[in-house]
Short mmCIF file of C-alpha atoms in Angstrom, two decimals:
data_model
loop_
_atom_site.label_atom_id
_atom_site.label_comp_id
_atom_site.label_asym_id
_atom_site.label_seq_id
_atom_site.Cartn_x
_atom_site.Cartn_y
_atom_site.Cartn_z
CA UNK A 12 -12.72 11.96 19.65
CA UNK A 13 -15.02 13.47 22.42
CA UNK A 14 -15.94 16.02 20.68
CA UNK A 15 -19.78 16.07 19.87
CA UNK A 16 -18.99 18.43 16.85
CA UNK A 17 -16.26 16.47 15.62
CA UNK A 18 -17.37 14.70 12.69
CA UNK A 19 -15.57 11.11 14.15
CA UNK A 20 -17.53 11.72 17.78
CA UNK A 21 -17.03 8.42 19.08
CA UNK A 22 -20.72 8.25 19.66
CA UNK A 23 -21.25 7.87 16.13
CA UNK A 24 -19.31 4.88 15.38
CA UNK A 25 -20.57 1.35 14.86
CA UNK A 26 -19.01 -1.57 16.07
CA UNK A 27 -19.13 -5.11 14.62
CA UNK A 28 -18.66 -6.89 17.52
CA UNK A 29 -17.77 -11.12 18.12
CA UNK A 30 -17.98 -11.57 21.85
CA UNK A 31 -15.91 -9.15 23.23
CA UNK A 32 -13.84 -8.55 20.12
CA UNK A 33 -14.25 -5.45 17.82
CA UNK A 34 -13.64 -6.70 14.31
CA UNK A 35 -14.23 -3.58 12.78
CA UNK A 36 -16.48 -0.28 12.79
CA UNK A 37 -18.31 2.27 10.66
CA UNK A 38 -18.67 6.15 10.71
CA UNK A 39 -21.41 7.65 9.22
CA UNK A 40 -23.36 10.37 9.30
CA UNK A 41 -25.88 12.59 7.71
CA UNK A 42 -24.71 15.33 4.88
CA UNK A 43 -26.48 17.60 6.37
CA UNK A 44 -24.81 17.31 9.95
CA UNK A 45 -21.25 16.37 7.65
CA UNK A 46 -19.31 20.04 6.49
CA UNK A 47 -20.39 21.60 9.95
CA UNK A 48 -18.35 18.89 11.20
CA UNK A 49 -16.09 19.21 9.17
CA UNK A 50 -15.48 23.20 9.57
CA UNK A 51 -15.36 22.00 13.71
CA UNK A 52 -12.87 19.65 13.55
CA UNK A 53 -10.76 22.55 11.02
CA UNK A 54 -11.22 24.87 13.71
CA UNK A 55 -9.94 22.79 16.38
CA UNK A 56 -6.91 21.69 14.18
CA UNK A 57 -5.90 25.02 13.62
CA UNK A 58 -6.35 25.71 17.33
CA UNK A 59 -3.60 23.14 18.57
CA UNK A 60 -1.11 24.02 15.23
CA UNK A 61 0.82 26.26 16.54
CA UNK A 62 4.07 27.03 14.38
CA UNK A 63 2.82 24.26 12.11
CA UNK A 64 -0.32 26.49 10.97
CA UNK A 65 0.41 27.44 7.72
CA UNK A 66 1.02 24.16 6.56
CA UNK A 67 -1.98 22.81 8.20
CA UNK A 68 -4.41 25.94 6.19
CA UNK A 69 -2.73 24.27 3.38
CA UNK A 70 -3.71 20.54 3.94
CA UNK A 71 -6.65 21.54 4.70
CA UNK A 72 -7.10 23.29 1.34
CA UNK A 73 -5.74 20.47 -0.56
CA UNK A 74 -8.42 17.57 1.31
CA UNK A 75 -11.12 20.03 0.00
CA UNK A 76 -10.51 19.57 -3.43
CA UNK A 77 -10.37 15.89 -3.04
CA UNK A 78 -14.13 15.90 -1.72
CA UNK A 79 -17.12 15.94 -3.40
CA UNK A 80 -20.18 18.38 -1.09
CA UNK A 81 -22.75 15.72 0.55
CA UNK A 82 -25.71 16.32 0.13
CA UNK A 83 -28.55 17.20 3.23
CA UNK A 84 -30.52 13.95 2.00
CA UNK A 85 -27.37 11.80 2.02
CA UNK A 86 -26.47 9.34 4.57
CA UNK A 87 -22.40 9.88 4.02
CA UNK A 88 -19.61 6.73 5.11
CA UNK A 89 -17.29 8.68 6.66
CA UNK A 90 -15.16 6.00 8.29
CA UNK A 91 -14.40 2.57 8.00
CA UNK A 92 -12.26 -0.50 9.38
CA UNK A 93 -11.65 -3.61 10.08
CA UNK A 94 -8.76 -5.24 12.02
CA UNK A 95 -5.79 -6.02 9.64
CA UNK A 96 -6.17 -10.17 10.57
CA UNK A 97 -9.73 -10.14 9.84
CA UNK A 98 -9.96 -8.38 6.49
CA UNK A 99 -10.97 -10.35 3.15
CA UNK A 100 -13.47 -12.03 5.84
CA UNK A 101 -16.48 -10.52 5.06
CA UNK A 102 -16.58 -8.45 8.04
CA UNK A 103 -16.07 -5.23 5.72
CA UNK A 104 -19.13 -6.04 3.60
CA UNK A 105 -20.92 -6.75 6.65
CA UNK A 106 -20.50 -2.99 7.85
CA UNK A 107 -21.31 -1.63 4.67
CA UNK A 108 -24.54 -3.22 5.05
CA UNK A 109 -25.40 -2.56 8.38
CA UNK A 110 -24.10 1.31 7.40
CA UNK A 111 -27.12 1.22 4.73
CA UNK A 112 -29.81 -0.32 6.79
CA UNK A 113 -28.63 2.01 9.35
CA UNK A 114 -29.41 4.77 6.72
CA UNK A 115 -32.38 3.43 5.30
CA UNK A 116 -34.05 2.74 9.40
CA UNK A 117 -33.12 7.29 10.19
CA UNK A 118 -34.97 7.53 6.55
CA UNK A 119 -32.35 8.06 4.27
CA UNK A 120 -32.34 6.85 0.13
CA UNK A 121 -29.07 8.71 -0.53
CA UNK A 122 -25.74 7.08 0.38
CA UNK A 123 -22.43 8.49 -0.03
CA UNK A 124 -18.91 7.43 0.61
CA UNK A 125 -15.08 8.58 -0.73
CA UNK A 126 -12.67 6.11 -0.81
CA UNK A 127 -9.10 6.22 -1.96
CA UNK A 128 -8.64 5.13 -5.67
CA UNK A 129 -5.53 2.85 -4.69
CA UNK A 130 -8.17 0.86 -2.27
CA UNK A 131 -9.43 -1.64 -4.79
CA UNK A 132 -10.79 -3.95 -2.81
CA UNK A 133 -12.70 -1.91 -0.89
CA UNK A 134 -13.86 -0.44 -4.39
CA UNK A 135 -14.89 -3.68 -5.07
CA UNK A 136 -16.89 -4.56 -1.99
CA UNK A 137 -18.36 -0.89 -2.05
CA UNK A 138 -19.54 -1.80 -5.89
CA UNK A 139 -20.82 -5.23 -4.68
CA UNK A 140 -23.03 -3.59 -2.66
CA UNK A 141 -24.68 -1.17 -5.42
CA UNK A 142 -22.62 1.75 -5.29
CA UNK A 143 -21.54 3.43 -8.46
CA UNK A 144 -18.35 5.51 -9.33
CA UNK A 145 -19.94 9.05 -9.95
CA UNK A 146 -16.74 11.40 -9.19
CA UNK A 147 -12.81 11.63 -9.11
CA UNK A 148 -10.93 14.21 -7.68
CA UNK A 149 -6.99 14.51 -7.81
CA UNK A 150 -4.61 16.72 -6.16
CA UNK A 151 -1.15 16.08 -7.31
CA UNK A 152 -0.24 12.80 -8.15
CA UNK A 153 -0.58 11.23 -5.20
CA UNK A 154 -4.29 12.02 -4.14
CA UNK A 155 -6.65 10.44 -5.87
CA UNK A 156 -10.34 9.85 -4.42
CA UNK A 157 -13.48 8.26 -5.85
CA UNK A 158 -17.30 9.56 -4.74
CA UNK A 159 -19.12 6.41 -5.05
CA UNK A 160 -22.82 6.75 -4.14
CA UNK A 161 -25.83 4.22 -3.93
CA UNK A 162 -29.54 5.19 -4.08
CA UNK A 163 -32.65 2.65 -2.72
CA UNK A 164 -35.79 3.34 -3.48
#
């Protein structure tokens, strides 16, 4: 995306890089900066929908409930990935790390991710490095997201 407003602005992605290869990156950014964002990239959806609008609105409504608010003093994991031949490598756990020193260096103590309750292993890294289970939010039976959140000292 090359939209500065957008909350996945290319600019704010972090690559894990070996040699020219990216094995993976991370999104994150700060809760305060998140839901505008958020309402930006909405806007902009709704903008290019067309006939499909209504349906869209409605999508949109149903994501919401699946979301817990960030918080201004959270540092919130907003995307990540790694590429499908180099999962269950390490690489994930690798970004999560450099995600939280990247939090802890722009001052933050508050860390905050949502992550699909059918992802187990990446519930399982994300609880291997400190974070706690602290919300669940359904929407019909086939949306179900955790909050997990870790806090440093």
């Amino acid at each position: 995306m090359r939209r500065p407003t957008s909350e996945v602005f290319v600019r704010r992605a972090t690559l894990l890089l070996h040699g020219d290869l990216a094995l993976g990156l991370f999104i994150a950014l700060p809760g305060a900066d998140l839901a505008r964002c958020r309402m930006a990239d909405a806007v902009s959806a709704m903008a290019g929908a067309g006939a499909q609008r209504a349906l869209l609105m409605n999508r949109i409504r149903q994501a919401s409930r699946l979301f817990e608010e960030v918080a201004a003093d959270e540092f919130y994991l907003s995307k990540i990935g790694v590429r499908p031949e180099m999962r269950r490598s390490g690489h994930g756990r690798e970004l999560v790390q450099e995600y939280i020193e990247a939090g802890l260096r722009g001052g933050f103590h508050r860390f905050s991710l949502d992550v699909s309750a059918d992802r187990k292993h990446a519930i399982g890294m994300y609880r291997s490095a400190g974070f706690t289970e602290v919300a669940e939010n359904t929407v019909g039976t086939a949306m179900r997201y955790l909050r997990m959140e870790l806090k440093t000292s």
